[in-house]
Amino acid sequence: MNPGIDLQHTFVSTLTDLGLPLGLAKLLWIPLPMALMLIAATVSIFVSVWLERKISAAAQQRIGPEYVGPLGVLQAAADGVKLIFKEDITPAKADPWLFTLGPAIVVIPVFLSFLIVPFGQNMVITDIGIGIFLWISLSSITPIGLLMAGYSSNNKYSLLGGLRAAAQSISYEIPLALAVLAVVMMTNSLSTIDIVGQQSGYGILGWNIWRQPVGFLIFWIAALAECERLPFDLPEAEEELVAGYQTEYTGMKFGLFYVGSYVNLVLSALIVAILYLGGWSLPVPIESIAGWLGVSETTPWLQVVAAGLGIVMTLIKAYLLVFIAILLRWTVPRVRIDQLLDLGWKFLLPVSLVNLLATAALKLTLPFAFGG
């Protein structure tokens, strides 16, 4: 079953049953995926910013935001309102078109990537057959916006930050893609739904992290580098480049970089949960739970409970990874640019190639364990 198409069919058929023309029902469906995508991304930003500030405060033995909403949960919203009313300044010698387009090109691909993320068994906007390939393609667009922002600012620090962002992305995109290819090889599909479905048969023992531990580490390191999180935040290293490609930006243009950074972090954590941690699948198979309760696994109330738990499990796995990423930021020192490039080209790339070849060999020799 294609959950994305099924969701669309259900929505359209419900409206037509209420008496609306078919064309109007389909027209009303068009903005719904975009609205769902924006809502999910916005909520993820608020949660991530709050976690970032609270975890960093705990690491430094202080309190963090307390007064803007309960326990400071609305601090991100207050920051957003402040940035909206900040003056939008374009440097006199900057290229105004590229300077304006840069932040948009950074943010839009990240938001579009939420289209293929399944939060639950029937909670995906669109299940296209090349979902993972689409995500990799979209993620490769973001560095173009960073390079554009750095070049158009007419600032040496911004230019260096943009060049570093491009070099860093090229260095880590290849190991990341090879790690994903190993998972795709085991699943025989590029669909995120199929990848999760292939892991859901044996509970926690069926998750890909046990069959692809090296691939998991490669992907997670490369994802942190793609998100420019410490210890890989060389493109915006404050001590060296002021703020890198963000140096000349103010107001909501700067806010778009801020938004893109956190949305990309949550998106990467969700992709890791889908590829290696079973996505929405529970640690115990639903068949076993039904057996313990003495009911059929097709019982309606059990299906509803399992669907709700699946969404919760996806978010728990993703935000556990977000927590680890935030903890790394406040405990690990930044690497040098030469160390960053050496790690990507001289270590992760050959290891990811060996991992891909080993996966192919094991798929031929142990087809049951490796998806043959």
Short mmCIF file of the C-alpha atoms (twelve columns), coordinates in Angstrom:
data_MODEL
# 
_entry.id   MODEL 
# 
loop_
_atom_site.group_PDB 
_atom_site.id 
_atom_site.type_symbol 
_atom_site.label_atom_id 
_atom_site.label_alt_id 
_atom_site.label_comp_id 
_atom_site.label_asym_id 
_atom_site.label_seq_id 
_atom_site.Cartn_x 
_atom_site.Cartn_y 
_atom_site.Cartn_z 
_atom_site.pdbx_PDB_model_num 
ATOM 1   C CA . MET A 1   0.000   0.000   0.000  1 
ATOM 2   C CA . ASN A 2   1.187   3.541   -0.712 1 
ATOM 3   C CA . PRO A 3   0.314   5.484   2.470  1 
ATOM 4   C CA . GLY A 4   0.795   8.918   0.904  1 
ATOM 5   C CA . ILE A 5   -1.566  8.147   -1.978 1 
ATOM 6   C CA . ASP A 6   -3.973  6.399   0.407  1 
ATOM 7   C CA . LEU A 7   -4.127  9.520   2.585  1 
ATOM 8   C CA . GLN A 8   -4.858  11.662  -0.448 1 
ATOM 9   C CA . HIS A 9   -7.521  9.226   -1.685 1 
ATOM 10  C CA . THR A 10  -9.203  9.171   1.745  1 
ATOM 11  C CA . PHE A 11  -9.241  12.977  1.958  1 
ATOM 12  C CA . VAL A 12  -10.612 13.432  -1.562 1 
ATOM 13  C CA . SER A 13  -13.227 10.679  -1.250 1 
ATOM 14  C CA . THR A 14  -14.456 12.102  2.074  1 
ATOM 15  C CA . LEU A 15  -15.012 15.521  0.518  1 
ATOM 16  C CA . THR A 16  -16.746 14.062  -2.540 1 
ATOM 17  C CA . ASP A 17  -19.039 12.057  -0.246 1 
ATOM 18  C CA . LEU A 18  -20.008 15.366  1.366  1 
ATOM 19  C CA . GLY A 19  -21.129 16.647  -2.036 1 
ATOM 20  C CA . LEU A 20  -18.087 18.609  -3.255 1 
ATOM 21  C CA . PRO A 21  -17.055 18.236  -6.914 1 
ATOM 22  C CA . LEU A 22  -14.070 15.970  -7.535 1 
ATOM 23  C CA . GLY A 23  -11.970 18.791  -9.011 1 
ATOM 24  C CA . LEU A 24  -12.573 21.053  -6.003 1 
ATOM 25  C CA . ALA A 25  -11.766 18.217  -3.577 1 
ATOM 26  C CA . LYS A 26  -8.420  17.632  -5.317 1 
ATOM 27  C CA . LEU A 27  -7.722  21.374  -5.309 1 
ATOM 28  C CA . LEU A 28  -8.311  21.519  -1.557 1 
ATOM 29  C CA . TRP A 29  -5.825  18.667  -1.058 1 
ATOM 30  C CA . ILE A 30  -2.944  20.560  -2.725 1 
ATOM 31  C CA . PRO A 31  -2.119  22.996  0.139  1 
ATOM 32  C CA . LEU A 32  -2.660  20.385  2.870  1 
ATOM 33  C CA . PRO A 33  0.732   18.590  2.509  1 
ATOM 34  C CA . MET A 34  2.523   21.944  2.497  1 
ATOM 35  C CA . ALA A 35  0.668   23.044  5.630  1 
ATOM 36  C CA . LEU A 36  1.451   19.758  7.392  1 
ATOM 37  C CA . MET A 37  5.105   20.065  6.391  1 
ATOM 38  C CA . LEU A 38  5.381   23.639  7.710  1 
ATOM 39  C CA . ILE A 39  3.624   22.772  10.975 1 
ATOM 40  C CA . ALA A 40  5.854   19.750  11.608 1 
ATOM 41  C CA . ALA A 41  9.021   21.731  10.833 1 
ATOM 42  C CA . THR A 42  7.955   24.699  12.998 1 
ATOM 43  C CA . VAL A 43  7.170   22.508  16.000 1 
ATOM 44  C CA . SER A 44  10.522  20.737  15.560 1 
ATOM 45  C CA . ILE A 45  12.307  24.117  15.611 1 
ATOM 46  C CA . PHE A 46  10.650  25.169  18.882 1 
ATOM 47  C CA . VAL A 47  11.442  21.857  20.581 1 
ATOM 48  C CA . SER A 48  15.042  21.768  19.314 1 
ATOM 49  C CA . VAL A 49  15.856  25.343  20.311 1 
ATOM 50  C CA . TRP A 50  14.397  24.755  23.774 1 
ATOM 51  C CA . LEU A 51  16.412  21.537  24.155 1 
ATOM 52  C CA . GLU A 52  19.566  23.261  22.904 1 
ATOM 53  C CA . ARG A 53  19.289  26.011  25.497 1 
ATOM 54  C CA . LYS A 54  18.283  23.797  28.383 1 
ATOM 55  C CA . ILE A 55  20.926  21.121  27.721 1 
ATOM 56  C CA . SER A 56  23.667  23.716  27.195 1 
ATOM 57  C CA . ALA A 57  22.602  25.418  30.431 1 
ATOM 58  C CA . ALA A 58  22.782  22.125  32.312 1 
ATOM 59  C CA . ALA A 59  26.226  21.416  30.824 1 
ATOM 60  C CA . GLN A 60  27.407  24.811  32.097 1 
ATOM 61  C CA . GLN A 61  25.630  24.501  35.462 1 
ATOM 62  C CA . ARG A 62  23.136  27.313  34.895 1 
ATOM 63  C CA . ILE A 63  19.364  27.513  34.449 1 
ATOM 64  C CA . GLY A 64  18.722  28.631  30.882 1 
ATOM 65  C CA . PRO A 65  15.452  30.255  29.676 1 
ATOM 66  C CA . GLU A 66  12.800  30.300  32.391 1 
ATOM 67  C CA . TYR A 67  10.297  33.130  31.994 1 
ATOM 68  C CA . VAL A 68  9.037   33.136  28.382 1 
ATOM 69  C CA . GLY A 69  6.328   30.530  28.759 1 
ATOM 70  C CA . PRO A 70  6.417   27.559  31.162 1 
ATOM 71  C CA . LEU A 71  10.081  26.619  31.690 1 
ATOM 72  C CA . GLY A 72  10.972  28.931  28.793 1 
ATOM 73  C CA . VAL A 73  9.290   26.829  26.073 1 
ATOM 74  C CA . LEU A 74  8.234   29.960  24.146 1 
ATOM 75  C CA . GLN A 75  11.740  31.434  24.013 1 
ATOM 76  C CA . ALA A 76  12.156  30.362  20.363 1 
ATOM 77  C CA . ALA A 77  8.880   32.091  19.441 1 
ATOM 78  C CA . ALA A 78  10.054  35.272  21.203 1 
ATOM 79  C CA . ASP A 79  13.343  35.140  19.293 1 
ATOM 80  C CA . GLY A 80  11.438  34.734  16.029 1 
ATOM 81  C CA . VAL A 81  9.244   37.763  16.742 1 
ATOM 82  C CA . LYS A 82  12.338  39.791  17.607 1 
ATOM 83  C CA . LEU A 83  14.035  38.861  14.315 1 
ATOM 84  C CA . ILE A 84  10.907  39.806  12.339 1 
ATOM 85  C CA . PHE A 85  11.115  43.366  13.659 1 
ATOM 86  C CA . LYS A 86  14.889  43.677  13.265 1 
ATOM 87  C CA . GLU A 87  16.135  45.971  10.495 1 
ATOM 88  C CA . ASP A 88  16.936  44.116  7.280  1 
ATOM 89  C CA . ILE A 89  20.281  45.462  6.075  1 
ATOM 90  C CA . THR A 90  21.891  44.729  2.708  1 
ATOM 91  C CA . PRO A 91  25.556  45.790  2.474  1 
ATOM 92  C CA . ALA A 92  26.166  48.568  -0.032 1 
ATOM 93  C CA . LYS A 93  28.605  46.539  -2.177 1 
ATOM 94  C CA . ALA A 94  26.815  43.191  -1.869 1 
ATOM 95  C CA . ASP A 95  25.009  41.527  -4.766 1 
ATOM 96  C CA . PRO A 96  21.374  42.148  -3.712 1 
ATOM 97  C CA . TRP A 97  19.828  39.288  -5.720 1 
ATOM 98  C CA . LEU A 98  22.248  36.579  -4.602 1 
ATOM 99  C CA . PHE A 99  22.299  38.030  -1.071 1 
ATOM 100 C CA . THR A 100 18.513  37.608  -0.850 1 
ATOM 101 C CA . LEU A 101 18.301  34.231  -2.599 1 
ATOM 102 C CA . GLY A 102 21.026  32.584  -0.501 1 
ATOM 103 C CA . PRO A 103 18.989  32.043  2.719  1 
ATOM 104 C CA . ALA A 104 15.944  30.854  0.738  1 
ATOM 105 C CA . ILE A 105 17.976  28.256  -1.178 1 
ATOM 106 C CA . VAL A 106 19.346  26.996  2.144  1 
ATOM 107 C CA . VAL A 107 15.943  26.571  3.812  1 
ATOM 108 C CA . ILE A 108 13.578  25.412  1.040  1 
ATOM 109 C CA . PRO A 109 15.278  22.025  0.290  1 
ATOM 110 C CA . VAL A 110 15.285  21.161  4.000  1 
ATOM 111 C CA . PHE A 111 11.560  21.807  4.293  1 
ATOM 112 C CA . LEU A 112 10.824  19.856  1.104  1 
ATOM 113 C CA . SER A 113 12.664  16.845  2.529  1 
ATOM 114 C CA . PHE A 114 9.903   16.402  5.127  1 
ATOM 115 C CA . LEU A 115 7.665   15.200  2.293  1 
ATOM 116 C CA . ILE A 116 9.204   11.724  2.391  1 
ATOM 117 C CA . VAL A 117 9.589   11.325  6.184  1 
ATOM 118 C CA . PRO A 118 7.157   8.742   7.627  1 
ATOM 119 C CA . PHE A 119 6.243   9.634   11.213 1 
ATOM 120 C CA . GLY A 120 4.052   6.542   11.455 1 
ATOM 121 C CA . GLN A 121 2.779   3.646   9.390  1 
ATOM 122 C CA . ASN A 122 0.238   5.823   7.562  1 
ATOM 123 C CA . MET A 123 1.751   9.199   8.427  1 
ATOM 124 C CA . VAL A 124 3.754   10.211  5.391  1 
ATOM 125 C CA . ILE A 125 2.868   13.011  2.998  1 
ATOM 126 C CA . THR A 126 4.085   11.170  -0.091 1 
ATOM 127 C CA . ASP A 127 5.687   7.752   -0.418 1 
ATOM 128 C CA . ILE A 128 7.559   8.017   -3.699 1 
ATOM 129 C CA . GLY A 129 9.700   5.137   -4.893 1 
ATOM 130 C CA . ILE A 130 12.919  7.182   -4.811 1 
ATOM 131 C CA . GLY A 131 12.351  8.923   -1.476 1 
ATOM 132 C CA . ILE A 132 15.886  8.502   -0.094 1 
ATOM 133 C CA . PHE A 133 17.422  9.538   -3.425 1 
ATOM 134 C CA . LEU A 134 15.220  12.662  -3.388 1 
ATOM 135 C CA . TRP A 135 16.445  13.543  0.108  1 
ATOM 136 C CA . ILE A 136 20.109  13.166  -0.895 1 
ATOM 137 C CA . SER A 137 19.478  15.293  -3.995 1 
ATOM 138 C CA . LEU A 138 17.754  18.023  -2.000 1 
ATOM 139 C CA . SER A 139 20.463  18.053  0.666  1 
ATOM 140 C CA . SER A 140 23.098  18.692  -2.015 1 
ATOM 141 C CA . ILE A 141 21.330  21.954  -2.975 1 
ATOM 142 C CA . THR A 142 21.831  23.596  0.436  1 
ATOM 143 C CA . PRO A 143 25.606  24.228  0.065  1 
ATOM 144 C CA . ILE A 144 24.879  26.186  -3.122 1 
ATOM 145 C CA . GLY A 145 22.857  28.636  -1.035 1 
ATOM 146 C CA . LEU A 146 25.648  28.849  1.551  1 
ATOM 147 C CA . LEU A 147 28.257  29.534  -1.126 1 
ATOM 148 C CA . MET A 148 25.936  32.073  -2.738 1 
ATOM 149 C CA . ALA A 149 25.441  33.840  0.615  1 
ATOM 150 C CA . GLY A 150 29.175  33.938  1.313  1 
ATOM 151 C CA . TYR A 151 30.119  35.179  -2.158 1 
ATOM 152 C CA . SER A 152 27.377  37.815  -2.452 1 
ATOM 153 C CA . SER A 153 28.168  39.467  0.912  1 
ATOM 154 C CA . ASN A 154 31.404  40.992  -0.418 1 
ATOM 155 C CA . ASN A 155 33.104  40.122  2.866  1 
ATOM 156 C CA . LYS A 156 36.270  38.050  3.205  1 
ATOM 157 C CA . TYR A 157 35.002  36.190  6.267  1 
ATOM 158 C CA . SER A 158 31.702  35.405  4.548  1 
ATOM 159 C CA . LEU A 159 33.502  34.169  1.430  1 
ATOM 160 C CA . LEU A 160 35.761  31.891  3.468  1 
ATOM 161 C CA . GLY A 161 32.712  30.538  5.317  1 
ATOM 162 C CA . GLY A 162 30.895  29.823  2.051  1 
ATOM 163 C CA . LEU A 163 33.927  28.078  0.570  1 
ATOM 164 C CA . ARG A 164 34.328  25.988  3.702  1 
ATOM 165 C CA . ALA A 165 30.645  25.030  3.605  1 
ATOM 166 C CA . ALA A 166 30.951  23.865  -0.011 1 
ATOM 167 C CA . ALA A 167 34.147  21.896  0.659  1 
ATOM 168 C CA . GLN A 168 32.671  20.315  3.789  1 
ATOM 169 C CA . SER A 169 29.491  19.288  2.012  1 
ATOM 170 C CA . ILE A 170 31.358  17.692  -0.910 1 
ATOM 171 C CA . SER A 171 33.660  15.839  1.491  1 
ATOM 172 C CA . TYR A 172 30.875  14.277  3.562  1 
ATOM 173 C CA . GLU A 173 28.093  13.874  0.984  1 
ATOM 174 C CA . ILE A 174 29.854  10.921  -0.655 1 
ATOM 175 C CA . PRO A 175 30.397  8.803   2.518  1 
ATOM 176 C CA . LEU A 176 26.830  9.608   3.565  1 
ATOM 177 C CA . ALA A 177 25.443  8.462   0.204  1 
ATOM 178 C CA . LEU A 178 27.515  5.256   0.311  1 
ATOM 179 C CA . ALA A 179 26.246  4.475   3.817  1 
ATOM 180 C CA . VAL A 180 22.666  4.975   2.600  1 
ATOM 181 C CA . LEU A 181 23.353  2.806   -0.452 1 
ATOM 182 C CA . ALA A 182 24.277  -0.111  1.818  1 
ATOM 183 C CA . VAL A 183 20.859  0.136   3.521  1 
ATOM 184 C CA . VAL A 184 19.115  0.461   0.151  1 
ATOM 185 C CA . MET A 185 20.962  -2.641  -1.042 1 
ATOM 186 C CA . MET A 186 19.610  -4.645  1.896  1 
ATOM 187 C CA . THR A 187 16.064  -3.352  1.404  1 
ATOM 188 C CA . ASN A 188 15.994  -3.472  -2.417 1 
ATOM 189 C CA . SER A 189 14.095  -0.178  -2.327 1 
ATOM 190 C CA . LEU A 190 14.647  3.590   -2.108 1 
ATOM 191 C CA . SER A 191 11.270  4.101   -0.417 1 
ATOM 192 C CA . THR A 192 11.381  5.200   3.222  1 
ATOM 193 C CA . ILE A 193 8.230   3.144   3.879  1 
ATOM 194 C CA . ASP A 194 9.858   -0.013  2.519  1 
ATOM 195 C CA . ILE A 195 13.028  0.590   4.531  1 
ATOM 196 C CA . VAL A 196 11.070  0.822   7.788  1 
ATOM 197 C CA . GLY A 197 8.838   -2.101  6.826  1 
ATOM 198 C CA . GLN A 198 11.879  -4.307  6.237  1 
ATOM 199 C CA . GLN A 199 13.002  -3.651  9.846  1 
ATOM 200 C CA . SER A 200 9.655   -4.198  11.565 1 
ATOM 201 C CA . GLY A 201 9.446   -8.000  11.554 1 
ATOM 202 C CA . TYR A 202 11.554  -8.901  14.604 1 
ATOM 203 C CA . GLY A 203 11.241  -5.898  16.882 1 
ATOM 204 C CA . ILE A 204 14.461  -4.292  18.051 1 
ATOM 205 C CA . LEU A 205 16.513  -7.231  16.734 1 
ATOM 206 C CA . GLY A 206 15.412  -6.423  13.185 1 
ATOM 207 C CA . TRP A 207 16.679  -2.832  13.174 1 
ATOM 208 C CA . ASN A 208 19.430  -2.054  10.689 1 
ATOM 209 C CA . ILE A 209 21.783  -0.712  13.350 1 
ATOM 210 C CA . TRP A 210 22.723  -4.325  14.188 1 
ATOM 211 C CA . ARG A 211 23.417  -5.226  10.554 1 
ATOM 212 C CA . GLN A 212 24.986  -1.873  9.650  1 
ATOM 213 C CA . PRO A 213 26.831  -0.597  12.756 1 
ATOM 214 C CA . VAL A 214 29.675  0.864   10.677 1 
ATOM 215 C CA . GLY A 215 27.227  2.428   8.241  1 
ATOM 216 C CA . PHE A 216 25.303  3.931   11.161 1 
ATOM 217 C CA . LEU A 217 28.433  5.613   12.557 1 
ATOM 218 C CA . ILE A 218 29.487  6.865   9.113  1 
ATOM 219 C CA . PHE A 219 26.027  8.261   8.427  1 
ATOM 220 C CA . TRP A 220 25.728  9.961   11.823 1 
ATOM 221 C CA . ILE A 221 29.175  11.607  11.576 1 
ATOM 222 C CA . ALA A 222 28.494  12.729  8.001  1 
ATOM 223 C CA . ALA A 223 25.042  14.028  8.979  1 
ATOM 224 C CA . LEU A 224 26.540  16.133  11.792 1 
ATOM 225 C CA . ALA A 225 29.043  17.549  9.303  1 
ATOM 226 C CA . GLU A 226 26.246  18.285  6.796  1 
ATOM 227 C CA . CYS A 227 24.315  20.095  9.553  1 
ATOM 228 C CA . GLU A 228 27.496  22.009  10.493 1 
ATOM 229 C CA . ARG A 229 27.196  21.021  14.123 1 
ATOM 230 C CA . LEU A 230 30.164  21.046  16.463 1 
ATOM 231 C CA . PRO A 231 32.779  19.667  16.158 1 
ATOM 232 C CA . PHE A 232 32.208  20.358  12.430 1 
ATOM 233 C CA . ASP A 233 30.998  23.997  12.452 1 
ATOM 234 C CA . LEU A 234 34.005  25.304  10.511 1 
ATOM 235 C CA . PRO A 235 31.923  27.361  8.006  1 
ATOM 236 C CA . GLU A 236 30.713  29.650  10.809 1 
ATOM 237 C CA . ALA A 237 33.551  29.347  13.318 1 
ATOM 238 C CA . GLU A 238 33.147  32.451  15.497 1 
ATOM 239 C CA . GLU A 239 36.748  32.537  16.672 1 
ATOM 240 C CA . GLU A 240 38.102  32.521  13.108 1 
ATOM 241 C CA . LEU A 241 35.433  33.858  10.741 1 
ATOM 242 C CA . VAL A 242 33.202  36.046  12.967 1 
ATOM 243 C CA . ALA A 243 30.072  34.150  11.786 1 
ATOM 244 C CA . GLY A 244 31.189  32.883  8.384  1 
ATOM 245 C CA . TYR A 245 28.605  33.222  5.627  1 
ATOM 246 C CA . GLN A 246 26.134  34.705  8.167  1 
ATOM 247 C CA . THR A 247 28.346  37.684  9.054  1 
ATOM 248 C CA . GLU A 248 26.524  40.336  6.975  1 
ATOM 249 C CA . TYR A 249 22.990  39.036  7.528  1 
ATOM 250 C CA . THR A 250 20.400  40.607  9.828  1 
ATOM 251 C CA . GLY A 251 16.710  40.231  10.601 1 
ATOM 252 C CA . MET A 252 14.763  37.356  9.108  1 
ATOM 253 C CA . LYS A 253 17.457  36.574  6.538  1 
ATOM 254 C CA . PHE A 254 19.695  35.636  9.447  1 
ATOM 255 C CA . GLY A 255 16.680  33.919  11.007 1 
ATOM 256 C CA . LEU A 256 16.319  31.690  7.936  1 
ATOM 257 C CA . PHE A 257 19.861  30.357  8.450  1 
ATOM 258 C CA . TYR A 258 18.986  29.743  12.093 1 
ATOM 259 C CA . VAL A 259 15.763  27.951  11.150 1 
ATOM 260 C CA . GLY A 260 17.488  25.896  8.451  1 
ATOM 261 C CA . SER A 261 20.166  24.723  10.878 1 
ATOM 262 C CA . TYR A 262 17.723  23.315  13.437 1 
ATOM 263 C CA . VAL A 263 15.267  21.889  10.910 1 
ATOM 264 C CA . ASN A 264 18.166  20.139  9.186  1 
ATOM 265 C CA . LEU A 265 19.304  18.666  12.508 1 
ATOM 266 C CA . VAL A 266 15.837  17.261  13.259 1 
ATOM 267 C CA . LEU A 267 15.481  15.999  9.687  1 
ATOM 268 C CA . SER A 268 18.840  14.204  9.865  1 
ATOM 269 C CA . ALA A 269 17.837  12.603  13.179 1 
ATOM 270 C CA . LEU A 270 14.552  11.430  11.629 1 
ATOM 271 C CA . ILE A 271 16.390  9.953   8.631  1 
ATOM 272 C CA . VAL A 272 18.765  8.092   10.972 1 
ATOM 273 C CA . ALA A 273 15.767  6.746   12.900 1 
ATOM 274 C CA . ILE A 274 14.186  5.586   9.631  1 
ATOM 275 C CA . LEU A 275 17.300  4.006   8.147  1 
ATOM 276 C CA . TYR A 276 18.839  2.369   11.213 1 
ATOM 277 C CA . LEU A 277 16.464  2.444   14.205 1 
ATOM 278 C CA . GLY A 278 13.320  0.960   12.724 1 
ATOM 279 C CA . GLY A 279 11.364  4.193   12.283 1 
ATOM 280 C CA . TRP A 280 7.915   3.740   13.794 1 
ATOM 281 C CA . SER A 281 8.435   0.031   14.605 1 
ATOM 282 C CA . LEU A 282 8.227   -0.889  18.283 1 
ATOM 283 C CA . PRO A 283 11.028  -2.718  20.138 1 
ATOM 284 C CA . VAL A 284 8.588   -5.645  20.503 1 
ATOM 285 C CA . PRO A 285 6.677   -6.834  17.401 1 
ATOM 286 C CA . ILE A 286 2.959   -6.062  17.360 1 
ATOM 287 C CA . GLU A 287 2.290   -9.788  16.870 1 
ATOM 288 C CA . SER A 288 3.944   -10.546 20.216 1 
ATOM 289 C CA . ILE A 289 1.991   -7.782  21.977 1 
ATOM 290 C CA . ALA A 290 -1.260  -9.137  20.528 1 
ATOM 291 C CA . GLY A 291 -0.331  -12.638 21.716 1 
ATOM 292 C CA . TRP A 292 0.390   -11.424 25.254 1 
ATOM 293 C CA . LEU A 293 -2.968  -9.633  25.357 1 
ATOM 294 C CA . GLY A 294 -4.777  -12.615 23.851 1 
ATOM 295 C CA . VAL A 295 -6.271  -10.628 20.966 1 
ATOM 296 C CA . SER A 296 -5.817  -10.601 17.196 1 
ATOM 297 C CA . GLU A 297 -3.254  -8.205  15.760 1 
ATOM 298 C CA . THR A 298 -6.001  -6.881  13.451 1 
ATOM 299 C CA . THR A 299 -8.151  -5.781  16.402 1 
ATOM 300 C CA . PRO A 300 -9.146  -2.138  15.663 1 
ATOM 301 C CA . TRP A 301 -8.279  -0.689  19.077 1 
ATOM 302 C CA . LEU A 302 -4.902  -2.441  19.054 1 
ATOM 303 C CA . GLN A 303 -4.180  -1.037  15.582 1 
ATOM 304 C CA . VAL A 304 -5.005  2.477   16.813 1 
ATOM 305 C CA . VAL A 305 -2.790  2.095   19.893 1 
ATOM 306 C CA . ALA A 306 0.049   0.661   17.772 1 
ATOM 307 C CA . ALA A 307 -0.232  3.572   15.324 1 
ATOM 308 C CA . GLY A 308 -0.051  6.117   18.155 1 
ATOM 309 C CA . LEU A 309 2.905   4.328   19.746 1 
ATOM 310 C CA . GLY A 310 4.611   4.234   16.342 1 
ATOM 311 C CA . ILE A 311 4.507   8.027   16.047 1 
ATOM 312 C CA . VAL A 312 5.798   8.375   19.605 1 
ATOM 313 C CA . MET A 313 8.614   5.882   18.922 1 
ATOM 314 C CA . THR A 314 9.718   7.781   15.793 1 
ATOM 315 C CA . LEU A 315 9.917   11.052  17.718 1 
ATOM 316 C CA . ILE A 316 11.667  9.453   20.722 1 
ATOM 317 C CA . LYS A 317 14.359  7.940   18.490 1 
ATOM 318 C CA . ALA A 318 14.829  11.196  16.581 1 
ATOM 319 C CA . TYR A 319 15.050  13.419  19.641 1 
ATOM 320 C CA . LEU A 320 17.399  11.019  21.393 1 
ATOM 321 C CA . LEU A 321 19.767  11.638  18.483 1 
ATOM 322 C CA . VAL A 322 19.121  15.393  18.709 1 
ATOM 323 C CA . PHE A 323 20.026  15.201  22.412 1 
ATOM 324 C CA . ILE A 324 23.301  13.438  21.547 1 
ATOM 325 C CA . ALA A 325 24.094  16.073  18.895 1 
ATOM 326 C CA . ILE A 326 23.472  18.905  21.375 1 
ATOM 327 C CA . LEU A 327 25.558  17.183  24.032 1 
ATOM 328 C CA . LEU A 328 28.412  16.799  21.540 1 
ATOM 329 C CA . ARG A 329 28.261  20.509  20.789 1 
ATOM 330 C CA . TRP A 330 28.908  21.412  24.419 1 
ATOM 331 C CA . THR A 331 31.489  18.730  25.214 1 
ATOM 332 C CA . VAL A 332 33.673  18.231  22.094 1 
ATOM 333 C CA . PRO A 333 36.156  20.830  20.800 1 
ATOM 334 C CA . ARG A 334 36.070  22.020  17.203 1 
ATOM 335 C CA . VAL A 335 38.428  20.316  14.744 1 
ATOM 336 C CA . ARG A 336 40.679  22.162  12.296 1 
ATOM 337 C CA . ILE A 337 39.655  22.468  8.659  1 
ATOM 338 C CA . ASP A 338 42.459  20.143  7.512  1 
ATOM 339 C CA . GLN A 339 41.411  17.540  10.099 1 
ATOM 340 C CA . LEU A 340 37.809  17.811  8.944  1 
ATOM 341 C CA . LEU A 341 38.717  17.223  5.295  1 
ATOM 342 C CA . ASP A 342 41.141  14.421  6.166  1 
ATOM 343 C CA . LEU A 343 38.420  12.653  8.168  1 
ATOM 344 C CA . GLY A 344 36.034  12.837  5.239  1 
ATOM 345 C CA . TRP A 345 38.336  11.903  2.359  1 
ATOM 346 C CA . LYS A 346 40.987  9.698   3.988  1 
ATOM 347 C CA . PHE A 347 38.899  7.802   6.549  1 
ATOM 348 C CA . LEU A 348 35.119  7.916   6.049  1 
ATOM 349 C CA . LEU A 349 35.222  7.527   2.263  1 
ATOM 350 C CA . PRO A 350 37.357  4.336   2.176  1 
ATOM 351 C CA . VAL A 351 35.563  2.854   5.198  1 
ATOM 352 C CA . SER A 352 32.166  3.522   3.592  1 
ATOM 353 C CA . LEU A 353 33.341  1.852   0.373  1 
ATOM 354 C CA . VAL A 354 34.534  -1.206  2.291  1 
ATOM 355 C CA . ASN A 355 31.231  -1.275  4.195  1 
ATOM 356 C CA . LEU A 356 29.289  -1.187  0.915  1 
ATOM 357 C CA . LEU A 357 31.347  -4.012  -0.586 1 
ATOM 358 C CA . ALA A 358 31.020  -6.071  2.595  1 
ATOM 359 C CA . THR A 359 27.250  -5.555  2.551  1 
ATOM 360 C CA . ALA A 360 27.089  -6.734  -1.059 1 
ATOM 361 C CA . ALA A 361 29.165  -9.822  -0.243 1 
ATOM 362 C CA . LEU A 362 27.091  -10.681 2.837  1 
ATOM 363 C CA . LYS A 363 23.880  -10.158 0.904  1 
ATOM 364 C CA . LEU A 364 25.012  -12.867 -1.519 1 
ATOM 365 C CA . THR A 365 26.271  -15.280 1.137  1 
ATOM 366 C CA . LEU A 366 23.706  -14.606 3.923  1 
ATOM 367 C CA . PRO A 367 20.571  -13.544 2.039  1 
ATOM 368 C CA . PHE A 368 18.232  -14.132 5.010  1 
ATOM 369 C CA . ALA A 369 20.152  -11.810 7.324  1 
ATOM 370 C CA . PHE A 370 20.944  -9.140  4.711  1 
ATOM 371 C CA . GLY A 371 17.725  -8.839  2.769  1 
ATOM 372 C CA . GLY A 372 18.441  -11.168 -0.101 1 
# 
